[in-house]
mmCIF file of C-alpha atoms in Angstrom:
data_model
loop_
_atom_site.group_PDB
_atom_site.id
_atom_site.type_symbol
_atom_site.label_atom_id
_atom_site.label_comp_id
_atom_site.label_asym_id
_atom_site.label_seq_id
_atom_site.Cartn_x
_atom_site.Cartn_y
_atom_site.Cartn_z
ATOM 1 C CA UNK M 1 0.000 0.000 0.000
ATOM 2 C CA UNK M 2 1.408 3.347 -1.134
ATOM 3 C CA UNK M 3 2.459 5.428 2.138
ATOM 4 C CA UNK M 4 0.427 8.987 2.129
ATOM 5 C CA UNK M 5 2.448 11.991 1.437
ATOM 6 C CA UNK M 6 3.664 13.966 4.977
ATOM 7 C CA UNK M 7 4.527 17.739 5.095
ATOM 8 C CA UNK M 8 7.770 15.958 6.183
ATOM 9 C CA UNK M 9 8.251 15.099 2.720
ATOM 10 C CA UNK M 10 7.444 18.330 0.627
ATOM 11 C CA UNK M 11 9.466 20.187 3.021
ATOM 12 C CA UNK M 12 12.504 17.946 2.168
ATOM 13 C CA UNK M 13 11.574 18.008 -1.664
ATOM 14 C CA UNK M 14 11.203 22.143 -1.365
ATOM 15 C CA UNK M 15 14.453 22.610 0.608
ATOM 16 C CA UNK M 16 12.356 24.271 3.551
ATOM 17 C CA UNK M 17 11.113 24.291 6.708
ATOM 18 C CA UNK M 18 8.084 22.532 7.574
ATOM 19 C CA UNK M 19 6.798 25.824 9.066
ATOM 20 C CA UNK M 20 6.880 27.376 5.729
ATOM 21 C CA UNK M 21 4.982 24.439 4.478
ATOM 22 C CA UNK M 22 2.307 24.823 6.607
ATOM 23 C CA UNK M 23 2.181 28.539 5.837
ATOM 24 C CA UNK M 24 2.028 28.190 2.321
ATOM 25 C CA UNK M 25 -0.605 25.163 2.551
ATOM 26 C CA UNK M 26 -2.677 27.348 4.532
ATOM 27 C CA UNK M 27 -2.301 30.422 2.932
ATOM 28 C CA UNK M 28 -0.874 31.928 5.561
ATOM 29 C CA UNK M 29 1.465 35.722 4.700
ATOM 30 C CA UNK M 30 5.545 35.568 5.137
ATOM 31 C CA UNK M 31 6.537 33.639 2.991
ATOM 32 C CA UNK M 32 8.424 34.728 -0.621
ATOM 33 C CA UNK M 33 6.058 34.431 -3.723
ATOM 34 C CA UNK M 34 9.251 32.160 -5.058
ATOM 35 C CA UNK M 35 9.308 30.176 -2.063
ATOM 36 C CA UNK M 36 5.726 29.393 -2.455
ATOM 37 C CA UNK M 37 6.078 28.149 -5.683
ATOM 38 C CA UNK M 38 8.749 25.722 -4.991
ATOM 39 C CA UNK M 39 6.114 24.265 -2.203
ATOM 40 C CA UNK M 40 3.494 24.050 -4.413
ATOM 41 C CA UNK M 41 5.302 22.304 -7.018
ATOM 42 C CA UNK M 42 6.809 19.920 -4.856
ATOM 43 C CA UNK M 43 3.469 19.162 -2.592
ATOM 44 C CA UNK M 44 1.672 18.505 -6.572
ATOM 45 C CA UNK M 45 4.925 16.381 -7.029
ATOM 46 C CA UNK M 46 4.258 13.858 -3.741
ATOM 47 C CA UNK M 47 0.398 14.273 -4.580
ATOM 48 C CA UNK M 48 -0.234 16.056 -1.372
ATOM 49 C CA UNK M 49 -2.754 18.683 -3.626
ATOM 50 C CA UNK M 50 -3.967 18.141 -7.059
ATOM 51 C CA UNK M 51 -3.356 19.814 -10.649
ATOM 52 C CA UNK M 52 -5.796 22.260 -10.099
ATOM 53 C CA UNK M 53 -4.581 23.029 -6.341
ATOM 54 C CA UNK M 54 -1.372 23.763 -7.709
ATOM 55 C CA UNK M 55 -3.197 26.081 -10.621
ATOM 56 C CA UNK M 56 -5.176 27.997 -8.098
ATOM 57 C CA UNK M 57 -1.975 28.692 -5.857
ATOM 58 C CA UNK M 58 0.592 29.610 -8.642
ATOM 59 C CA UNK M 59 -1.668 32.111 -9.533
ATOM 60 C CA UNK M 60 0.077 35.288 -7.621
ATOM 61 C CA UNK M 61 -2.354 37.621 -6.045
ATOM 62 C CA UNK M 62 -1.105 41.258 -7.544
ATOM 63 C CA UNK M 63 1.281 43.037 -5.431
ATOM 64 C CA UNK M 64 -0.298 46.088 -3.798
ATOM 65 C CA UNK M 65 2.144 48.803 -3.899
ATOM 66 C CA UNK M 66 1.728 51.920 -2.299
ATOM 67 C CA UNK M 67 3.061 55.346 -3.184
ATOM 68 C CA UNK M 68 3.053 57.833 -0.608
ATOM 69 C CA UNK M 69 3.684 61.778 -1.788
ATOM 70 C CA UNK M 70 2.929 64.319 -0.107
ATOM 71 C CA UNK M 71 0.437 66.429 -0.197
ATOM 72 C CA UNK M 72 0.253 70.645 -0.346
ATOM 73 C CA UNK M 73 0.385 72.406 -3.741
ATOM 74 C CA UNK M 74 3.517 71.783 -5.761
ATOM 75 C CA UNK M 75 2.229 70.482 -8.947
ATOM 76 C CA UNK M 76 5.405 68.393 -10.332
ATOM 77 C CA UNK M 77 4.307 65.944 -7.215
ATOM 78 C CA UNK M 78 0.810 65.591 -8.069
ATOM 79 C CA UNK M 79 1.886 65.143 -11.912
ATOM 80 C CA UNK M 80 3.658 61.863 -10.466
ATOM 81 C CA UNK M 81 0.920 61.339 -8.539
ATOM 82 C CA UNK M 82 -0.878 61.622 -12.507
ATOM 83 C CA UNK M 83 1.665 59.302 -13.774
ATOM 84 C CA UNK M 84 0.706 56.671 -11.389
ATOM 85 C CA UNK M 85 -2.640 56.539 -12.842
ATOM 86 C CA UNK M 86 -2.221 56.318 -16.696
ATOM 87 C CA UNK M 87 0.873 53.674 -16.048
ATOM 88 C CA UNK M 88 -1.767 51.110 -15.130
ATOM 89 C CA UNK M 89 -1.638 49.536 -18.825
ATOM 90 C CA UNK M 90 1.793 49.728 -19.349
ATOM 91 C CA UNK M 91 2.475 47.883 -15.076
ATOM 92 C CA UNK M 92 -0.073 45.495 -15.972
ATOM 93 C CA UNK M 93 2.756 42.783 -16.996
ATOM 94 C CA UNK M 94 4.093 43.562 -13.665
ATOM 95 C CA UNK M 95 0.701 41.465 -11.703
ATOM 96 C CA UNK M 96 0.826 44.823 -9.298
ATOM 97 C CA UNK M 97 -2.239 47.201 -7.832
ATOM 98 C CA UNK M 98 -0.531 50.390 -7.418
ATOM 99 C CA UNK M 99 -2.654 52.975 -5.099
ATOM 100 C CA UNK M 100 -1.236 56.798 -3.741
ATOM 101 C CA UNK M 101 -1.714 58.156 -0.972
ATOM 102 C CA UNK M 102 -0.649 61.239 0.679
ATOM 103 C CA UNK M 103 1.213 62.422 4.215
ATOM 104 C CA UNK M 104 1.748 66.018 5.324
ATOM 105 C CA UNK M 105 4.356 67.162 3.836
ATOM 106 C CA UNK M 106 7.731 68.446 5.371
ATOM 107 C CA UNK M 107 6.270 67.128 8.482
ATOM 108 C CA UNK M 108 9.227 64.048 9.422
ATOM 109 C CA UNK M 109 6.875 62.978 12.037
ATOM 110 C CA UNK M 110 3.461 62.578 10.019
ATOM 111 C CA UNK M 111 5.310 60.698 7.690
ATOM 112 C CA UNK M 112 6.994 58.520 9.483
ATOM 113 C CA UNK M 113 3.454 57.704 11.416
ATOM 114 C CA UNK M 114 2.228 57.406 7.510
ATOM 115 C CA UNK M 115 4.892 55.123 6.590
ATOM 116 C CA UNK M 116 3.562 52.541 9.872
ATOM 117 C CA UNK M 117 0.754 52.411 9.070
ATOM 118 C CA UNK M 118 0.948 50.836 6.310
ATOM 119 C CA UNK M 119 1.997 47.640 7.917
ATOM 120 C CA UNK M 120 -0.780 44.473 6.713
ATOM 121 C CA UNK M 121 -2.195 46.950 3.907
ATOM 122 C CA UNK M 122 0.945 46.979 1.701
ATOM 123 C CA UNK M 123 3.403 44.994 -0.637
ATOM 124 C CA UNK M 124 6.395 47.701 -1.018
ATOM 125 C CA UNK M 125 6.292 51.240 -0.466
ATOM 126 C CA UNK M 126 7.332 54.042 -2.671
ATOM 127 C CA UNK M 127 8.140 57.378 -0.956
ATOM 128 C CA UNK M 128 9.148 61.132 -1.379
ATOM 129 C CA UNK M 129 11.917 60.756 2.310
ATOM 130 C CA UNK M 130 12.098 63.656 4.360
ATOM 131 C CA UNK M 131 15.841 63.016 6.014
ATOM 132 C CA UNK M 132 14.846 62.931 9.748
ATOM 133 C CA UNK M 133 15.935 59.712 12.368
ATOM 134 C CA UNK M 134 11.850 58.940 12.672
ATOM 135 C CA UNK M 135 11.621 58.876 9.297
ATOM 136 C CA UNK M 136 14.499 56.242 9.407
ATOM 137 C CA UNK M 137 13.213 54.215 11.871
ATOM 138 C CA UNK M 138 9.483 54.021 10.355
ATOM 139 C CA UNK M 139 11.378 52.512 6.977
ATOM 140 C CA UNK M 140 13.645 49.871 8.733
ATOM 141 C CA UNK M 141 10.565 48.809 10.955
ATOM 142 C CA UNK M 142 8.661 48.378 7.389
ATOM 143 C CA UNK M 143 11.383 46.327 5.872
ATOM 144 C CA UNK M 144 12.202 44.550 8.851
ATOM 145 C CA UNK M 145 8.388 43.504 8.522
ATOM 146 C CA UNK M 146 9.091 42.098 5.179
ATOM 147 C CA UNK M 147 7.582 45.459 3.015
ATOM 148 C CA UNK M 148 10.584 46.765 0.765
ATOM 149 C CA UNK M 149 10.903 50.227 0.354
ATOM 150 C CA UNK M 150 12.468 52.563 -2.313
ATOM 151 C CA UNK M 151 12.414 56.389 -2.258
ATOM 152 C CA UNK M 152 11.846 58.591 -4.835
ATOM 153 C CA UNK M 153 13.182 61.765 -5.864
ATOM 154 C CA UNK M 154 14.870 62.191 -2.298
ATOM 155 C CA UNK M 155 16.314 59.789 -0.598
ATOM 156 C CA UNK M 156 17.363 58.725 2.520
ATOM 157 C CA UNK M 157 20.565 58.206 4.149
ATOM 158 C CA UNK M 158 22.085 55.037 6.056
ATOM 159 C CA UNK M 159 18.329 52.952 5.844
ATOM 160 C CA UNK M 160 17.442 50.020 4.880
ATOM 161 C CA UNK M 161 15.505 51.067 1.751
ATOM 162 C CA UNK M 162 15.948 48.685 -1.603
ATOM 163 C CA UNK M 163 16.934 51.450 -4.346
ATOM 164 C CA UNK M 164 16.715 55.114 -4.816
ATOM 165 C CA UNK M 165 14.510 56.498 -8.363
ATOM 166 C CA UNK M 166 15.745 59.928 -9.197
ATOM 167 C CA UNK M 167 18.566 62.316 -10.156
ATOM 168 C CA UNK M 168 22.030 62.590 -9.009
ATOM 169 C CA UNK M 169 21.156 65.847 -6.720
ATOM 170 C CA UNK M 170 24.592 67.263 -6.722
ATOM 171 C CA UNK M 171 25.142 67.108 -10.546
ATOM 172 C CA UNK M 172 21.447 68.529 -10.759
ATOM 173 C CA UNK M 173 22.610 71.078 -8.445
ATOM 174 C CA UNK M 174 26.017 72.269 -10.591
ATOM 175 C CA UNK M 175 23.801 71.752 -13.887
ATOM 176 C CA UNK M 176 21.534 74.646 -12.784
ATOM 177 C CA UNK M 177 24.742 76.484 -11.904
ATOM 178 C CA UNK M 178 25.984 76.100 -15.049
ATOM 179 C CA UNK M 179 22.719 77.064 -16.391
ATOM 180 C CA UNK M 180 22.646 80.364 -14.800
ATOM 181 C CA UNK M 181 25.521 81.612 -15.039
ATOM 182 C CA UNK M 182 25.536 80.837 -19.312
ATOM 183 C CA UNK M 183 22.474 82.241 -19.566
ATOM 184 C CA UNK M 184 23.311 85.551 -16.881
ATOM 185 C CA UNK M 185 25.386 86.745 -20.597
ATOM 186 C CA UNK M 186 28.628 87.026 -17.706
ATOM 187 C CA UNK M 187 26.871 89.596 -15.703
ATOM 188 C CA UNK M 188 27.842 91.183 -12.754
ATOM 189 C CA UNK M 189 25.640 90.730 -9.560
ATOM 190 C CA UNK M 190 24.017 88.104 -7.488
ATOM 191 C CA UNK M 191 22.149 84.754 -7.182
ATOM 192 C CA UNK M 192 18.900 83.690 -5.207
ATOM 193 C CA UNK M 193 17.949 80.414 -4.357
ATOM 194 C CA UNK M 194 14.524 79.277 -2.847
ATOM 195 C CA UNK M 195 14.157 75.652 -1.586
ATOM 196 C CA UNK M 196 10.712 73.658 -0.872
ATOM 197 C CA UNK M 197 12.549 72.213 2.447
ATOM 198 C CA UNK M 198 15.845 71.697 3.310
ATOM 199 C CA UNK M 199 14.325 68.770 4.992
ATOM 200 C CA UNK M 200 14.861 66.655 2.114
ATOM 201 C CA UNK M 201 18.064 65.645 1.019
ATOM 202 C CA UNK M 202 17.282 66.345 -2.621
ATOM 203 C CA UNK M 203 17.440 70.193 -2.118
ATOM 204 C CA UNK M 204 20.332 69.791 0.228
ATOM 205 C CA UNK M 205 22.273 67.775 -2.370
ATOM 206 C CA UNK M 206 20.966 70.832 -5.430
ATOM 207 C CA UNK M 207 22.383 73.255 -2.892
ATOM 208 C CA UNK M 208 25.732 71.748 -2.514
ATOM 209 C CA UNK M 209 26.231 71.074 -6.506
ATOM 210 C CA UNK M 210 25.229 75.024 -6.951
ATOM 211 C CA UNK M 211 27.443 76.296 -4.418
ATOM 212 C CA UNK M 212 30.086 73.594 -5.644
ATOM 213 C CA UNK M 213 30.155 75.136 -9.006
ATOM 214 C CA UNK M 214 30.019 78.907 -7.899
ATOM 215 C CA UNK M 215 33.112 78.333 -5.586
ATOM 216 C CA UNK M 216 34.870 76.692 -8.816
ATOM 217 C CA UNK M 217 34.478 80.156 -10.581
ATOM 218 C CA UNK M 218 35.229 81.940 -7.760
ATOM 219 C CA UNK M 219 31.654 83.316 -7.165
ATOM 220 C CA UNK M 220 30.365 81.868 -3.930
ATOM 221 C CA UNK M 221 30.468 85.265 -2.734
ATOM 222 C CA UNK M 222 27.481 86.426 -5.048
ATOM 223 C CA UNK M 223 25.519 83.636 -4.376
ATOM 224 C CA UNK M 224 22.807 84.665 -1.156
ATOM 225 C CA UNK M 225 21.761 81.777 1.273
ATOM 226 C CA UNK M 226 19.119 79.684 0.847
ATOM 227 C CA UNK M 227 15.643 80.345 1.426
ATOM 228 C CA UNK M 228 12.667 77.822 1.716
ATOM 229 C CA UNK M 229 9.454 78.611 0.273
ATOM 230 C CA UNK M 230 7.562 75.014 1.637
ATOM 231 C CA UNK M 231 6.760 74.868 -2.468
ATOM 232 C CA UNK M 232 3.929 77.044 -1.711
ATOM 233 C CA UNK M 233 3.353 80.305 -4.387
ATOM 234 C CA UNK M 234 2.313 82.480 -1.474
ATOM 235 C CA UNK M 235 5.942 81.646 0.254
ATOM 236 C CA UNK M 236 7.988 81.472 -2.973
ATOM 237 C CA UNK M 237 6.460 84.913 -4.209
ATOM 238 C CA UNK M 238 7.075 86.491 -0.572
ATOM 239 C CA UNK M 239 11.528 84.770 -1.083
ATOM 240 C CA UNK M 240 11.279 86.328 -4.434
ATOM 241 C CA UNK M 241 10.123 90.032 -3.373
ATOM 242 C CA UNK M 242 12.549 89.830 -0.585
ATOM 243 C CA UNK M 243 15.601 88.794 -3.011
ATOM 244 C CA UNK M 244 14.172 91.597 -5.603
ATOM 245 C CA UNK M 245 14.211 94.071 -3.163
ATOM 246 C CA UNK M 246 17.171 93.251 -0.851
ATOM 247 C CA UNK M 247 19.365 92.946 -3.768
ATOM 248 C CA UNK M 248 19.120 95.728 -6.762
ATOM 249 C CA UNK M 249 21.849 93.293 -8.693
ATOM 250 C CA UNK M 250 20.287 90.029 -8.339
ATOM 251 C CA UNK M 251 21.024 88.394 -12.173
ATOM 252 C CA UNK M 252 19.612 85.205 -11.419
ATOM 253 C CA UNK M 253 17.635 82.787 -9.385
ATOM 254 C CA UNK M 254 17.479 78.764 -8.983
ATOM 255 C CA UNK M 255 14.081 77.437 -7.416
ATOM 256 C CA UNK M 256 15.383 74.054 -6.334
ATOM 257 C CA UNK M 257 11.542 72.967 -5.459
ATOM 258 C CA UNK M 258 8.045 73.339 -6.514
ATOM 259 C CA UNK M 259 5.781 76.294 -7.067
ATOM 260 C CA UNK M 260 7.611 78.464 -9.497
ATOM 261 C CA UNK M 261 4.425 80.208 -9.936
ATOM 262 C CA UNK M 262 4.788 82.411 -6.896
ATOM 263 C CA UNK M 263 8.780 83.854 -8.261
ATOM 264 C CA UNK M 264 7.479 84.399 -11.512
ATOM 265 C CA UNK M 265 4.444 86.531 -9.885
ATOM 266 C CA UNK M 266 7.262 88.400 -7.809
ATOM 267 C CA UNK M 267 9.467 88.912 -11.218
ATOM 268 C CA UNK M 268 6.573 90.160 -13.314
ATOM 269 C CA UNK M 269 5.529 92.883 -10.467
ATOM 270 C CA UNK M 270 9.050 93.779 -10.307
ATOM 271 C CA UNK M 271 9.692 94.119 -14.126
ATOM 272 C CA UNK M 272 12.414 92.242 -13.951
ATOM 273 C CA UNK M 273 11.077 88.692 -16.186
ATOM 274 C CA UNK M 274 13.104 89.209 -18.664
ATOM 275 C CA UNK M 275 16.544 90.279 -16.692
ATOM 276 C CA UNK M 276 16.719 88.103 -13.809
ATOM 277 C CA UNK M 277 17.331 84.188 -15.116
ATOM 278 C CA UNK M 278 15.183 82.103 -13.987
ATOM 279 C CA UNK M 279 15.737 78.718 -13.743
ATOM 280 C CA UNK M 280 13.736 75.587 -11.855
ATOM 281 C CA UNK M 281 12.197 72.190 -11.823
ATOM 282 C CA UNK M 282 9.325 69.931 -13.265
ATOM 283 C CA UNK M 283 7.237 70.613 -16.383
ATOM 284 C CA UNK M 284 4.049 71.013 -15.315
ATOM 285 C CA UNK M 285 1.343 72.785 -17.490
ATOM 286 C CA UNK M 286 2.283 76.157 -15.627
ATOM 287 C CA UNK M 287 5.750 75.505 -16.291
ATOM 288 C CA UNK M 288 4.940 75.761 -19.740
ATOM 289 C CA UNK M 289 3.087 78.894 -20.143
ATOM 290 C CA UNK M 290 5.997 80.373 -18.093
ATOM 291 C CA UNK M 291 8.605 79.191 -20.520
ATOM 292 C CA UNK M 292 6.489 80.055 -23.615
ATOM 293 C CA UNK M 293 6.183 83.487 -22.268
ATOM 294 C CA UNK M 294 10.006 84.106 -21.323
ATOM 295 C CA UNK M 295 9.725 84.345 -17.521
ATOM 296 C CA UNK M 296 11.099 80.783 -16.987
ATOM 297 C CA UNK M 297 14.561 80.040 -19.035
ATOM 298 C CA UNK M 298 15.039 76.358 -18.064
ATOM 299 C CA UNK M 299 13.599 73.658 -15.633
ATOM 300 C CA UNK M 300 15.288 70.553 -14.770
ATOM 301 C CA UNK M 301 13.340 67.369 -14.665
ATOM 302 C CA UNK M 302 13.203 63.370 -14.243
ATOM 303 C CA UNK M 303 10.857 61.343 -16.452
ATOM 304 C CA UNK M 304 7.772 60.676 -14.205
ATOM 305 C CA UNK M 305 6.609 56.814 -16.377
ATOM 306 C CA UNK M 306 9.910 55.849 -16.303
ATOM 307 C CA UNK M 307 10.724 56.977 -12.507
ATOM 308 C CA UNK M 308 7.250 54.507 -11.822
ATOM 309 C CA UNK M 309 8.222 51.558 -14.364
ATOM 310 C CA UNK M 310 11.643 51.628 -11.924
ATOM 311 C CA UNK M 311 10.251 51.951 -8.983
ATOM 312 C CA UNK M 312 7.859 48.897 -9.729
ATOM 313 C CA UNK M 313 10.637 46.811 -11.292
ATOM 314 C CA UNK M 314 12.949 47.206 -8.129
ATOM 315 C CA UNK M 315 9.698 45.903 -5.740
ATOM 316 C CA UNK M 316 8.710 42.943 -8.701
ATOM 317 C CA UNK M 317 11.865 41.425 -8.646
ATOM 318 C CA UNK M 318 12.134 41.443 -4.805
ATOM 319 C CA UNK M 319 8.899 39.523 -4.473
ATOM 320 C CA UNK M 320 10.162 37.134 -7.155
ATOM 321 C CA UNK M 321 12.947 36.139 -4.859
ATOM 322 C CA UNK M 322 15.422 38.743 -4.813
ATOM 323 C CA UNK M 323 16.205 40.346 -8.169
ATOM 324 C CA UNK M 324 15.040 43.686 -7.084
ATOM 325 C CA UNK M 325 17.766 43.964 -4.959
ATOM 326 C CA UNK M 326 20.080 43.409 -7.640
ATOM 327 C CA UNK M 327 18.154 45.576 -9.803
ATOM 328 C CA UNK M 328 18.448 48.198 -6.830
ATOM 329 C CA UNK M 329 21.936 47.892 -6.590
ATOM 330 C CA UNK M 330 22.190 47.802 -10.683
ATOM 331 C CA UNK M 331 20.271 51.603 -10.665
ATOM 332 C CA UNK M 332 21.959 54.088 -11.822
ATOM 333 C CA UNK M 333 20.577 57.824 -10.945
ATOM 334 C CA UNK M 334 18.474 58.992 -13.538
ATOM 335 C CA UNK M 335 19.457 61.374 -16.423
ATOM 336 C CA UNK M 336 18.228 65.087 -16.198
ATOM 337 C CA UNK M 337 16.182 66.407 -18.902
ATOM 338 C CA UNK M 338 16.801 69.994 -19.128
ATOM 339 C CA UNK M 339 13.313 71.990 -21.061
ATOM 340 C CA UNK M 340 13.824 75.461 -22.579
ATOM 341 C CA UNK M 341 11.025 77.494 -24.912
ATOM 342 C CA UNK M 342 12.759 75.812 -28.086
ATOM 343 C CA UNK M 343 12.192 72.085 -27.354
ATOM 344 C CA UNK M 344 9.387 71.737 -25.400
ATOM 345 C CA UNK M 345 8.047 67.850 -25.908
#
């Protein structure tokens, strides 16, 4: 008489433990979507579950991925925010549900509470990091819980987070540098620069690459200190008047965030759109009109569908069994698209 198969045996066929059996029998989270394959096959292999058992179970539930932005005004964010939602054809190979939601933004301890709870309603998390210790802890609880993480556009230092999706900050940074001071003609007089938050590392690392640059040429000394304008037009118009007005020979300014809206209100009431360079980030349909008109010279940006199709392929190959840290490891930082009147897409 043939001996009935024993969890004892698929474990030894699978290579695991008998735990993990019994989780993946029963359905049961924690256990890789690789793993569970090799389980199923070899409980269909001892004849512990039949053909269509194994049929049912190989079929993956989608991977629920969440993207957490946050929320306020600053339009390039919501445009990824956009992106997310008319990618859903071309992620559909992928087997993922992609959903956004928002924090409050430049707030390290809403976020990090944001990031928490996310625990039992997520796959992988995507995120905008705000560099703050809570922050740091929230992500290395989440990964320790088995939810990968990647950041976008900023990232976060020493965490456990799988890969980073955006631009190399400090080149960004001396790029706009460069821009500005081509496009100043070799004028004499200053620079402004208005940040959303110095909170994220992203507008620290754009602040270092400007000032970098400056220093090379031996301007650092025209360049004014920082200001943050929480990528709100109210805030960024208010940085703007006070540059305009606390320096006659300002030539130039870099908006390393959101909301150029609010400068290019303060340069229009000022006369001074078409003297002072302008130059900034995201192409938004604002953006546009202000580079079509000739207030904005320049913006800096990073492909939104492609930043996503990363993002997703990092998190993919992690729940297949580990590619996506490879993958992680394997990603480069993004290339910068620079946008002027003349070749707007």
């Amino acid at each position: 008489m043939k001996k009935a198969p024993r969890i004892l045996d698929i474990a030894r066929l699978a290579g695991v433990s008998t735990a993990t059996v019994d989780r993946v029998l029963n359905r049961r989270a924690g256990v890789r979507p690789a793993t569970v394959q090799r389980v199923l096959k070899a409980a269909r292999r001892v004849e512990y579950i039949s053909e269509s058992d194994l049929d049912t179970g190989m079929r993956a539930k989608p991977m629920r991925i969440t993207f957490l932005l946050p929320a306020g005004r600053n339009r390039v964010i919501h445009m990824f925010g956009d992106a997310i939602d008319y990618s859903q054809a071309q992620l559909q190979p992928f087997n993922v549900a992609c959903r956004t939601e928002v924090f409050e933004g430049f707030d390290p301890e809403r976020l990090a509470q944001a990031l928490l709870k996310l625990r039992g309603r997520t796959d992988g998390v995507v995120f905008m990091a705000l560099e703050h210790p809570l922050v740091r802890e929230a992500v290395d609880a989440l990964v320790h819980d088995g939810i990968p993480v990647v950041t976008l556009i900023s990232d976060l230092s020493a965490s456990l987070r799988s890969a980073y999706v955006g631009l190399d900050n400090v080149a960004t940074g001396r790029l706009a540098a460069f821009l500005l001071s081509r496009l100043s003609g070799g004028q004499t007089g200053t620079f402004g620069l208005i940040a959303g938050s110095l909170s994220y590392r992203a507008h620290c690392d754009r602040e270092t690459g400007f000032l970098q640059l400056m220093q090379e040429k031996g301007w650092e000394d025209r360049v004014m200190g920082v200001r943050e304008g929480r990528d709100d037009p109210e805030n960024n118009y208010r940085q703007a008047l006070l540059l305009l007005e606390q320096h006659p020979d300002l030539i130039g300014i870099y908006n390393i965030g959101g909301a150029p809206e609010g400068v290019a209100r303060a340069l229009k009431e000022h006369r001074r759109d078409k003297k002072v360079v302008f130059v900034g980030h995201g192409l938004t349909s604002d953006v546009r009109a202000l580079l079509i008109e000739g207030t904005l010279d320049a913006i800096i940006m990073q492909d939104p569908q492609l930043s996503i199709l990363n993002c997703v392929r990092v998190l993919t190959g992690l729940r297949q069994g580990g590619e996506g840290v490879e993958a992680g490891l394997r990603l480069k930082p993004m290339n910068s698209i620079v946008v002027f009147r003349e070749n707007l897409p």
